[in-house]
């Protein structure tokens, strides 16, 4: 039984390493195609709209709900120490340092990653990607690079929106349950925040966007087995994007704490 357990663990580990290697080579191939013109700027802007702007409502709702929950849970603890007013600072720090980027990344992976996996997968099984190649259009640059760049550019903006909406949710609790005025809540929110708190959280979302774009495009671009493969590519894109975002967040958080203590 021990041998079976070690075998399964070793097999899964090697499968993960092999997958990460394929993903890295796919990303390197996309970067290589970016070195030479043409650059499809309009396609990047269009993907920023489809992937980012249309995900704004999901990010806003999730952030607002989490802001409410975080404030309610934090308030019950802070009251024990007579520091209920500092719920504003607590919510702000939690969102800008970690929760805001994470929520924005997961929401983009849920909607955008699934969309990329399904769209490119459908194009693969219907031979539209091969048709682009025959038409002298580089599918890697036109389909993959544009989506990766769009995710990397739009996710920091979604994170800023998530932070603001989450803090707004916390303010609702501060005003209604603590009796704070909106002006006082705003003062306590920005009193202790500095750029070294805000910028690292926004900066690491570029990595999250890179993960979402690369994983979604990889599974869609390499879809096999017809319509069944399209469904598998969609599901796998979302699950693995979210998982890699959570893993990357651990290392990026440690890095930001080390660089900006």
PDB file of C-alpha atoms in Angstrom:
ATOM      1  CA  UNK A   1       0.000   0.000   0.000  1.00  0.00           C
ATOM      2  CA  UNK A   2       2.889   2.328   0.761  1.00  0.00           C
ATOM      3  CA  UNK A   3       4.405   1.604  -2.639  1.00  0.00           C
ATOM      4  CA  UNK A   4       1.065   2.380  -4.258  1.00  0.00           C
ATOM      5  CA  UNK A   5       0.843   5.669  -2.390  1.00  0.00           C
ATOM      6  CA  UNK A   6       4.386   6.691  -3.302  1.00  0.00           C
ATOM      7  CA  UNK A   7       3.769   5.683  -6.891  1.00  0.00           C
ATOM      8  CA  UNK A   8       0.639   7.801  -7.142  1.00  0.00           C
ATOM      9  CA  UNK A   9       2.289  10.806  -5.483  1.00  0.00           C
ATOM     10  CA  UNK A  10       5.337  10.486  -7.733  1.00  0.00           C
ATOM     11  CA  UNK A  11       3.173  10.055 -10.816  1.00  0.00           C
ATOM     12  CA  UNK A  12       1.097  13.136 -10.030  1.00  0.00           C
ATOM     13  CA  UNK A  13       4.219  15.157  -9.271  1.00  0.00           C
ATOM     14  CA  UNK A  14       5.836  14.218 -12.571  1.00  0.00           C
ATOM     15  CA  UNK A  15       2.588  14.943 -14.415  1.00  0.00           C
ATOM     16  CA  UNK A  16       2.469  18.410 -12.825  1.00  0.00           C
ATOM     17  CA  UNK A  17       6.106  19.114 -13.721  1.00  0.00           C
ATOM     18  CA  UNK A  18       5.479  17.926 -17.282  1.00  0.00           C
ATOM     19  CA  UNK A  19       2.395  20.143 -17.521  1.00  0.00           C
ATOM     20  CA  UNK A  20       4.256  23.186 -16.236  1.00  0.00           C
ATOM     21  CA  UNK A  21       7.023  22.526 -18.754  1.00  0.00           C
ATOM     22  CA  UNK A  22       4.544  22.386 -21.640  1.00  0.00           C
ATOM     23  CA  UNK A  23       2.878  25.556 -20.362  1.00  0.00           C
ATOM     24  CA  UNK A  24       6.225  27.358 -20.158  1.00  0.00           C
ATOM     25  CA  UNK A  25       7.221  26.320 -23.680  1.00  0.00           C
ATOM     26  CA  UNK A  26       3.834  27.494 -24.949  1.00  0.00           C
ATOM     27  CA  UNK A  27       4.404  30.870 -23.306  1.00  0.00           C
ATOM     28  CA  UNK A  28       7.935  31.108 -24.752  1.00  0.00           C
ATOM     29  CA  UNK A  29       6.527  30.380 -28.209  1.00  0.00           C
ATOM     30  CA  UNK A  30       3.987  33.176 -27.722  1.00  0.00           C
ATOM     31  CA  UNK A  31       6.728  35.590 -26.614  1.00  0.00           C
ATOM     32  CA  UNK A  32       8.850  34.656 -29.626  1.00  0.00           C
ATOM     33  CA  UNK A  33       6.025  35.488 -32.002  1.00  0.00           C
ATOM     34  CA  UNK A  34       5.694  38.913 -30.371  1.00  0.00           C
ATOM     35  CA  UNK A  35       9.170  39.971 -31.469  1.00  0.00           C
ATOM     36  CA  UNK A  36       8.209  40.621 -35.076  1.00  0.00           C
ATOM     37  CA  UNK A  37       5.383  42.688 -36.635  1.00  0.00           C
ATOM     38  CA  UNK A  38       2.515  42.859 -37.262  1.00  0.00           C
ATOM     39  CA  UNK A  39       1.145  43.558 -33.797  1.00  0.00           C
ATOM     40  CA  UNK A  40      -2.628  43.277 -33.537  1.00  0.00           C
ATOM     41  CA  UNK A  41      -3.313  46.238 -31.278  1.00  0.00           C
ATOM     42  CA  UNK A  42      -7.011  46.408 -32.143  1.00  0.00           C
ATOM     43  CA  UNK A  43      -7.425  42.754 -31.248  1.00  0.00           C
ATOM     44  CA  UNK A  44      -5.748  43.359 -27.876  1.00  0.00           C
ATOM     45  CA  UNK A  45      -8.137  46.244 -27.163  1.00  0.00           C
ATOM     46  CA  UNK A  46     -11.119  44.143 -28.245  1.00  0.00           C
ATOM     47  CA  UNK A  47     -10.044  41.320 -25.937  1.00  0.00           C
ATOM     48  CA  UNK A  48      -9.564  43.770 -23.069  1.00  0.00           C
ATOM     49  CA  UNK A  49     -13.198  44.734 -23.518  1.00  0.00           C
ATOM     50  CA  UNK A  50     -14.522  41.191 -23.817  1.00  0.00           C
ATOM     51  CA  UNK A  51     -12.390  39.740 -21.023  1.00  0.00           C
ATOM     52  CA  UNK A  52     -12.185  42.686 -18.656  1.00  0.00           C
ATOM     53  CA  UNK A  53     -15.033  45.141 -19.072  1.00  0.00           C
ATOM     54  CA  UNK A  54     -17.619  42.372 -19.226  1.00  0.00           C
ATOM     55  CA  UNK A  55     -16.135  40.846 -16.067  1.00  0.00           C
ATOM     56  CA  UNK A  56     -16.486  44.083 -14.100  1.00  0.00           C
ATOM     57  CA  UNK A  57     -19.969  43.284 -12.789  1.00  0.00           C
ATOM     58  CA  UNK A  58     -18.793  39.913 -11.430  1.00  0.00           C
ATOM     59  CA  UNK A  59     -15.798  41.519  -9.744  1.00  0.00           C
ATOM     60  CA  UNK A  60     -17.927  44.310  -8.281  1.00  0.00           C
ATOM     61  CA  UNK A  61     -20.576  42.001  -6.833  1.00  0.00           C
ATOM     62  CA  UNK A  62     -18.022  39.572  -5.381  1.00  0.00           C
ATOM     63  CA  UNK A  63     -15.911  42.363  -3.881  1.00  0.00           C
ATOM     64  CA  UNK A  64     -18.892  44.176  -2.381  1.00  0.00           C
ATOM     65  CA  UNK A  65     -20.198  40.981  -0.786  1.00  0.00           C
ATOM     66  CA  UNK A  66     -16.773  40.099   0.594  1.00  0.00           C
ATOM     67  CA  UNK A  67     -16.339  43.639   1.898  1.00  0.00           C
ATOM     68  CA  UNK A  68     -19.575  43.285   3.834  1.00  0.00           C
ATOM     69  CA  UNK A  69     -18.646  39.869   5.209  1.00  0.00           C
ATOM     70  CA  UNK A  70     -15.093  40.896   6.082  1.00  0.00           C
ATOM     71  CA  UNK A  71     -16.317  43.979   7.931  1.00  0.00           C
ATOM     72  CA  UNK A  72     -18.967  42.048   9.861  1.00  0.00           C
ATOM     73  CA  UNK A  73     -16.530  39.318  10.882  1.00  0.00           C
ATOM     74  CA  UNK A  74     -13.743  41.770  11.702  1.00  0.00           C
ATOM     75  CA  UNK A  75     -16.070  43.965  13.717  1.00  0.00           C
ATOM     76  CA  UNK A  76     -16.939  41.119  16.080  1.00  0.00           C
ATOM     77  CA  UNK A  77     -13.225  40.695  16.861  1.00  0.00           C
ATOM     78  CA  UNK A  78     -12.314  44.387  17.088  1.00  0.00           C
ATOM     79  CA  UNK A  79     -15.143  45.041  19.548  1.00  0.00           C
ATOM     80  CA  UNK A  80     -13.401  42.736  22.004  1.00  0.00           C
ATOM     81  CA  UNK A  81     -10.495  45.203  22.127  1.00  0.00           C
ATOM     82  CA  UNK A  82     -12.575  48.364  21.978  1.00  0.00           C
ATOM     83  CA  UNK A  83     -11.228  49.203  18.522  1.00  0.00           C
ATOM     84  CA  UNK A  84     -14.373  48.982  16.402  1.00  0.00           C
ATOM     85  CA  UNK A  85     -13.498  52.209  14.568  1.00  0.00           C
ATOM     86  CA  UNK A  86     -10.454  50.558  13.055  1.00  0.00           C
ATOM     87  CA  UNK A  87     -12.641  48.287  10.965  1.00  0.00           C
ATOM     88  CA  UNK A  88     -12.005  50.787   8.152  1.00  0.00           C
ATOM     89  CA  UNK A  89      -8.240  50.281   8.310  1.00  0.00           C
ATOM     90  CA  UNK A  90      -8.614  46.516   8.629  1.00  0.00           C
ATOM     91  CA  UNK A  91     -10.816  46.169   5.556  1.00  0.00           C
ATOM     92  CA  UNK A  92      -8.625  48.491   3.488  1.00  0.00           C
ATOM     93  CA  UNK A  93      -5.387  46.654   4.312  1.00  0.00           C
ATOM     94  CA  UNK A  94      -6.946  43.252   3.679  1.00  0.00           C
ATOM     95  CA  UNK A  95      -8.264  44.231   0.266  1.00  0.00           C
ATOM     96  CA  UNK A  96      -5.346  46.188  -1.172  1.00  0.00           C
ATOM     97  CA  UNK A  97      -2.693  43.748   0.030  1.00  0.00           C
ATOM     98  CA  UNK A  98      -4.275  40.453  -0.888  1.00  0.00           C
ATOM     99  CA  UNK A  99      -7.997  39.956  -1.189  1.00  0.00           C
ATOM    100  CA  UNK A 100      -8.683  42.457  -3.986  1.00  0.00           C
ATOM    101  CA  UNK A 101      -6.077  41.067  -6.410  1.00  0.00           C
ATOM    102  CA  UNK A 102      -7.130  37.521  -5.591  1.00  0.00           C
ATOM    103  CA  UNK A 103     -10.840  38.156  -6.168  1.00  0.00           C
ATOM    104  CA  UNK A 104     -10.178  39.976  -9.449  1.00  0.00           C
ATOM    105  CA  UNK A 105      -7.898  37.187 -10.658  1.00  0.00           C
ATOM    106  CA  UNK A 106     -10.332  34.416  -9.751  1.00  0.00           C
ATOM    107  CA  UNK A 107     -13.276  36.196 -11.361  1.00  0.00           C
ATOM    108  CA  UNK A 108     -11.287  36.794 -14.555  1.00  0.00           C
ATOM    109  CA  UNK A 109     -10.216  33.147 -14.571  1.00  0.00           C
ATOM    110  CA  UNK A 110     -13.809  32.017 -14.058  1.00  0.00           C
ATOM    111  CA  UNK A 111     -15.231  34.058 -16.900  1.00  0.00           C
ATOM    112  CA  UNK A 112     -12.303  34.903 -19.168  1.00  0.00           C
ATOM    113  CA  UNK A 113     -10.452  31.605 -18.778  1.00  0.00           C
ATOM    114  CA  UNK A 114     -13.560  29.624 -19.611  1.00  0.00           C
ATOM    115  CA  UNK A 115     -14.273  31.894 -22.570  1.00  0.00           C
ATOM    116  CA  UNK A 116     -10.777  31.550 -23.996  1.00  0.00           C
ATOM    117  CA  UNK A 117     -10.765  27.784 -23.552  1.00  0.00           C
ATOM    118  CA  UNK A 118     -14.143  27.397 -25.249  1.00  0.00           C
ATOM    119  CA  UNK A 119     -13.464  29.890 -28.048  1.00  0.00           C
ATOM    120  CA  UNK A 120     -10.039  28.616 -29.053  1.00  0.00           C
ATOM    121  CA  UNK A 121     -11.131  25.024 -28.540  1.00  0.00           C
ATOM    122  CA  UNK A 122     -14.051  25.512 -30.920  1.00  0.00           C
ATOM    123  CA  UNK A 123     -11.751  27.142 -33.446  1.00  0.00           C
ATOM    124  CA  UNK A 124      -9.339  24.221 -33.185  1.00  0.00           C
ATOM    125  CA  UNK A 125     -11.903  21.446 -33.699  1.00  0.00           C
ATOM    126  CA  UNK A 126     -13.547  23.313 -36.594  1.00  0.00           C
ATOM    127  CA  UNK A 127     -10.144  23.915 -38.279  1.00  0.00           C
ATOM    128  CA  UNK A 128     -10.421  27.703 -38.085  1.00  0.00           C
ATOM    129  CA  UNK A 129      -6.917  27.937 -36.608  1.00  0.00           C
ATOM    130  CA  UNK A 130      -5.561  25.986 -39.567  1.00  0.00           C
ATOM    131  CA  UNK A 131      -7.463  28.349 -41.850  1.00  0.00           C
ATOM    132  CA  UNK A 132      -5.673  31.326 -40.273  1.00  0.00           C
ATOM    133  CA  UNK A 133      -2.325  29.665 -40.951  1.00  0.00           C
ATOM    134  CA  UNK A 134      -3.283  29.065 -44.591  1.00  0.00           C
ATOM    135  CA  UNK A 135      -4.291  32.740 -44.824  1.00  0.00           C
ATOM    136  CA  UNK A 136      -0.753  33.761 -43.729  1.00  0.00           C
ATOM    137  CA  UNK A 137      -1.940  34.966 -40.311  1.00  0.00           C
ATOM    138  CA  UNK A 138       0.111  33.770 -37.361  1.00  0.00           C
ATOM    139  CA  UNK A 139      -2.525  32.183 -35.072  1.00  0.00           C
ATOM    140  CA  UNK A 140      -0.177  32.235 -32.097  1.00  0.00           C
ATOM    141  CA  UNK A 141       0.205  36.000 -32.346  1.00  0.00           C
ATOM    142  CA  UNK A 142      -3.354  36.826 -33.384  1.00  0.00           C
ATOM    143  CA  UNK A 143      -5.201  34.513 -30.989  1.00  0.00           C
ATOM    144  CA  UNK A 144      -2.866  33.767 -28.100  1.00  0.00           C
ATOM    145  CA  UNK A 145      -0.605  36.802 -27.630  1.00  0.00           C
ATOM    146  CA  UNK A 146      -3.505  39.247 -27.895  1.00  0.00           C
ATOM    147  CA  UNK A 147      -5.425  37.438 -25.152  1.00  0.00           C
ATOM    148  CA  UNK A 148      -2.444  37.117 -22.822  1.00  0.00           C
ATOM    149  CA  UNK A 149      -1.626  40.813 -23.181  1.00  0.00           C
ATOM    150  CA  UNK A 150      -5.283  41.744 -22.678  1.00  0.00           C
ATOM    151  CA  UNK A 151      -5.431  39.760 -19.415  1.00  0.00           C
ATOM    152  CA  UNK A 152      -2.193  41.307 -18.148  1.00  0.00           C
ATOM    153  CA  UNK A 153      -3.355  44.843 -18.959  1.00  0.00           C
ATOM    154  CA  UNK A 154      -6.951  44.666 -17.762  1.00  0.00           C
ATOM    155  CA  UNK A 155      -6.508  42.736 -14.513  1.00  0.00           C
ATOM    156  CA  UNK A 156      -4.732  45.585 -12.629  1.00  0.00           C
ATOM    157  CA  UNK A 157      -7.665  47.846 -13.511  1.00  0.00           C
ATOM    158  CA  UNK A 158     -10.134  45.244 -12.292  1.00  0.00           C
ATOM    159  CA  UNK A 159      -8.120  44.984  -9.078  1.00  0.00           C
ATOM    160  CA  UNK A 160      -8.396  48.721  -8.454  1.00  0.00           C
ATOM    161  CA  UNK A 161     -12.160  48.426  -8.930  1.00  0.00           C
ATOM    162  CA  UNK A 162     -12.290  45.408  -6.580  1.00  0.00           C
ATOM    163  CA  UNK A 163     -10.403  47.315  -3.894  1.00  0.00           C
ATOM    164  CA  UNK A 164     -12.677  50.342  -4.114  1.00  0.00           C
ATOM    165  CA  UNK A 165     -15.910  48.347  -4.145  1.00  0.00           C
ATOM    166  CA  UNK A 166     -14.727  46.100  -1.295  1.00  0.00           C
ATOM    167  CA  UNK A 167     -13.842  49.133   0.831  1.00  0.00           C
ATOM    168  CA  UNK A 168     -17.267  50.562   0.003  1.00  0.00           C
ATOM    169  CA  UNK A 169     -18.861  47.368   1.325  1.00  0.00           C
ATOM    170  CA  UNK A 170     -16.883  47.745   4.532  1.00  0.00           C
ATOM    171  CA  UNK A 171     -18.038  51.351   4.815  1.00  0.00           C
ATOM    172  CA  UNK A 172     -21.676  50.244   4.707  1.00  0.00           C
ATOM    173  CA  UNK A 173     -21.085  48.125   7.804  1.00  0.00           C
ATOM    174  CA  UNK A 174     -19.029  50.854   9.490  1.00  0.00           C
ATOM    175  CA  UNK A 175     -21.782  53.420   8.971  1.00  0.00           C
ATOM    176  CA  UNK A 176     -24.750  51.219   9.845  1.00  0.00           C
ATOM    177  CA  UNK A 177     -23.356  49.117  12.715  1.00  0.00           C
ATOM    178  CA  UNK A 178     -20.627  51.297  14.242  1.00  0.00           C
ATOM    179  CA  UNK A 179     -22.208  54.703  13.670  1.00  0.00           C
ATOM    180  CA  UNK A 180     -19.218  56.126  11.803  1.00  0.00           C
ATOM    181  CA  UNK A 181     -19.753  58.941   9.317  1.00  0.00           C
ATOM    182  CA  UNK A 182     -18.631  58.291   5.709  1.00  0.00           C
ATOM    183  CA  UNK A 183     -16.056  61.093   6.030  1.00  0.00           C
ATOM    184  CA  UNK A 184     -14.559  59.597   9.195  1.00  0.00           C
ATOM    185  CA  UNK A 185     -14.507  56.129   7.640  1.00  0.00           C
ATOM    186  CA  UNK A 186     -12.681  57.558   4.626  1.00  0.00           C
ATOM    187  CA  UNK A 187     -10.154  59.308   6.886  1.00  0.00           C
ATOM    188  CA  UNK A 188      -9.343  56.105   8.768  1.00  0.00           C
ATOM    189  CA  UNK A 189      -9.121  54.182   5.493  1.00  0.00           C
ATOM    190  CA  UNK A 190      -6.377  56.331   3.970  1.00  0.00           C
ATOM    191  CA  UNK A 191      -4.643  57.304   7.222  1.00  0.00           C
ATOM    192  CA  UNK A 192      -2.306  54.305   7.325  1.00  0.00           C
ATOM    193  CA  UNK A 193      -2.316  53.219   3.672  1.00  0.00           C
ATOM    194  CA  UNK A 194       0.831  53.961   1.666  1.00  0.00           C
ATOM    195  CA  UNK A 195       1.937  53.233  -1.884  1.00  0.00           C
ATOM    196  CA  UNK A 196       3.986  50.263  -0.699  1.00  0.00           C
ATOM    197  CA  UNK A 197       0.717  48.722   0.478  1.00  0.00           C
ATOM    198  CA  UNK A 198      -1.221  49.404  -2.715  1.00  0.00           C
ATOM    199  CA  UNK A 199       1.274  48.995  -5.577  1.00  0.00           C
ATOM    200  CA  UNK A 200       2.591  45.474  -4.811  1.00  0.00           C
ATOM    201  CA  UNK A 201      -0.958  44.117  -4.735  1.00  0.00           C
ATOM    202  CA  UNK A 202      -1.787  45.729  -8.068  1.00  0.00           C
ATOM    203  CA  UNK A 203       1.561  44.756  -9.561  1.00  0.00           C
ATOM    204  CA  UNK A 204       1.209  41.040  -8.895  1.00  0.00           C
ATOM    205  CA  UNK A 205      -2.063  40.976 -10.801  1.00  0.00           C
ATOM    206  CA  UNK A 206      -0.022  41.256 -14.006  1.00  0.00           C
ATOM    207  CA  UNK A 207       1.331  37.796 -13.116  1.00  0.00           C
ATOM    208  CA  UNK A 208      -2.201  36.591 -12.401  1.00  0.00           C
ATOM    209  CA  UNK A 209      -3.274  37.901 -15.800  1.00  0.00           C
ATOM    210  CA  UNK A 210      -0.340  36.121 -17.410  1.00  0.00           C
ATOM    211  CA  UNK A 211      -1.454  32.883 -15.752  1.00  0.00           C
ATOM    212  CA  UNK A 212      -5.090  33.253 -16.806  1.00  0.00           C
ATOM    213  CA  UNK A 213      -4.229  34.122 -20.404  1.00  0.00           C
ATOM    214  CA  UNK A 214      -1.574  31.454 -20.848  1.00  0.00           C
ATOM    215  CA  UNK A 215      -3.535  28.611 -19.249  1.00  0.00           C
ATOM    216  CA  UNK A 216      -6.791  29.467 -21.024  1.00  0.00           C
ATOM    217  CA  UNK A 217      -5.126  29.783 -24.422  1.00  0.00           C
ATOM    218  CA  UNK A 218      -2.984  26.674 -23.913  1.00  0.00           C
ATOM    219  CA  UNK A 219      -5.925  24.378 -23.273  1.00  0.00           C
ATOM    220  CA  UNK A 220      -8.053  25.920 -25.975  1.00  0.00           C
ATOM    221  CA  UNK A 221      -5.260  25.966 -28.562  1.00  0.00           C
ATOM    222  CA  UNK A 222      -4.407  22.295 -27.956  1.00  0.00           C
ATOM    223  CA  UNK A 223      -7.969  20.965 -27.805  1.00  0.00           C
ATOM    224  CA  UNK A 224      -8.569  17.471 -29.159  1.00  0.00           C
ATOM    225  CA  UNK A 225     -11.458  14.991 -29.494  1.00  0.00           C
ATOM    226  CA  UNK A 226     -14.094  17.292 -30.925  1.00  0.00           C
ATOM    227  CA  UNK A 227     -16.850  18.887 -28.867  1.00  0.00           C
ATOM    228  CA  UNK A 228     -15.999  16.728 -25.853  1.00  0.00           C
ATOM    229  CA  UNK A 229     -12.513  18.209 -25.909  1.00  0.00           C
ATOM    230  CA  UNK A 230     -13.956  21.738 -25.976  1.00  0.00           C
ATOM    231  CA  UNK A 231     -15.843  21.052 -22.758  1.00  0.00           C
ATOM    232  CA  UNK A 232     -12.753  19.561 -21.153  1.00  0.00           C
ATOM    233  CA  UNK A 233     -10.617  22.524 -22.249  1.00  0.00           C
ATOM    234  CA  UNK A 234     -13.135  24.962 -20.749  1.00  0.00           C
ATOM    235  CA  UNK A 235     -13.306  23.143 -17.432  1.00  0.00           C
ATOM    236  CA  UNK A 236      -9.572  22.588 -17.173  1.00  0.00           C
ATOM    237  CA  UNK A 237      -8.774  26.206 -18.034  1.00  0.00           C
ATOM    238  CA  UNK A 238     -10.827  27.526 -15.117  1.00  0.00           C
ATOM    239  CA  UNK A 239      -9.704  24.976 -12.530  1.00  0.00           C
ATOM    240  CA  UNK A 240      -5.998  25.155 -13.297  1.00  0.00           C
ATOM    241  CA  UNK A 241      -5.975  28.942 -13.676  1.00  0.00           C
ATOM    242  CA  UNK A 242      -7.482  29.406 -10.222  1.00  0.00           C
ATOM    243  CA  UNK A 243      -5.169  26.803  -8.701  1.00  0.00           C
ATOM    244  CA  UNK A 244      -2.047  28.401 -10.202  1.00  0.00           C
ATOM    245  CA  UNK A 245      -3.200  31.863  -9.116  1.00  0.00           C
ATOM    246  CA  UNK A 246      -3.506  30.655  -5.523  1.00  0.00           C
ATOM    247  CA  UNK A 247      -0.073  29.002  -5.656  1.00  0.00           C
ATOM    248  CA  UNK A 248       1.526  32.058  -7.264  1.00  0.00           C
ATOM    249  CA  UNK A 249      -0.091  34.327  -4.674  1.00  0.00           C
ATOM    250  CA  UNK A 250       1.786  32.535  -1.896  1.00  0.00           C
ATOM    251  CA  UNK A 251       5.176  33.207  -3.473  1.00  0.00           C
ATOM    252  CA  UNK A 252       4.338  36.712  -4.663  1.00  0.00           C
ATOM    253  CA  UNK A 253       3.063  37.692  -1.219  1.00  0.00           C
ATOM    254  CA  UNK A 254       6.258  36.422   0.376  1.00  0.00           C
ATOM    255  CA  UNK A 255       8.297  38.314  -2.234  1.00  0.00           C
ATOM    256  CA  UNK A 256       6.449  41.593  -1.689  1.00  0.00           C
ATOM    257  CA  UNK A 257       6.799  41.297   2.091  1.00  0.00           C
ATOM    258  CA  UNK A 258      10.533  40.680   1.649  1.00  0.00           C
ATOM    259  CA  UNK A 259      11.015  43.618  -0.736  1.00  0.00           C
ATOM    260  CA  UNK A 260       8.645  46.030   1.032  1.00  0.00           C
ATOM    261  CA  UNK A 261       8.521  45.018   4.737  1.00  0.00           C
TER     262      UNK A 261
END
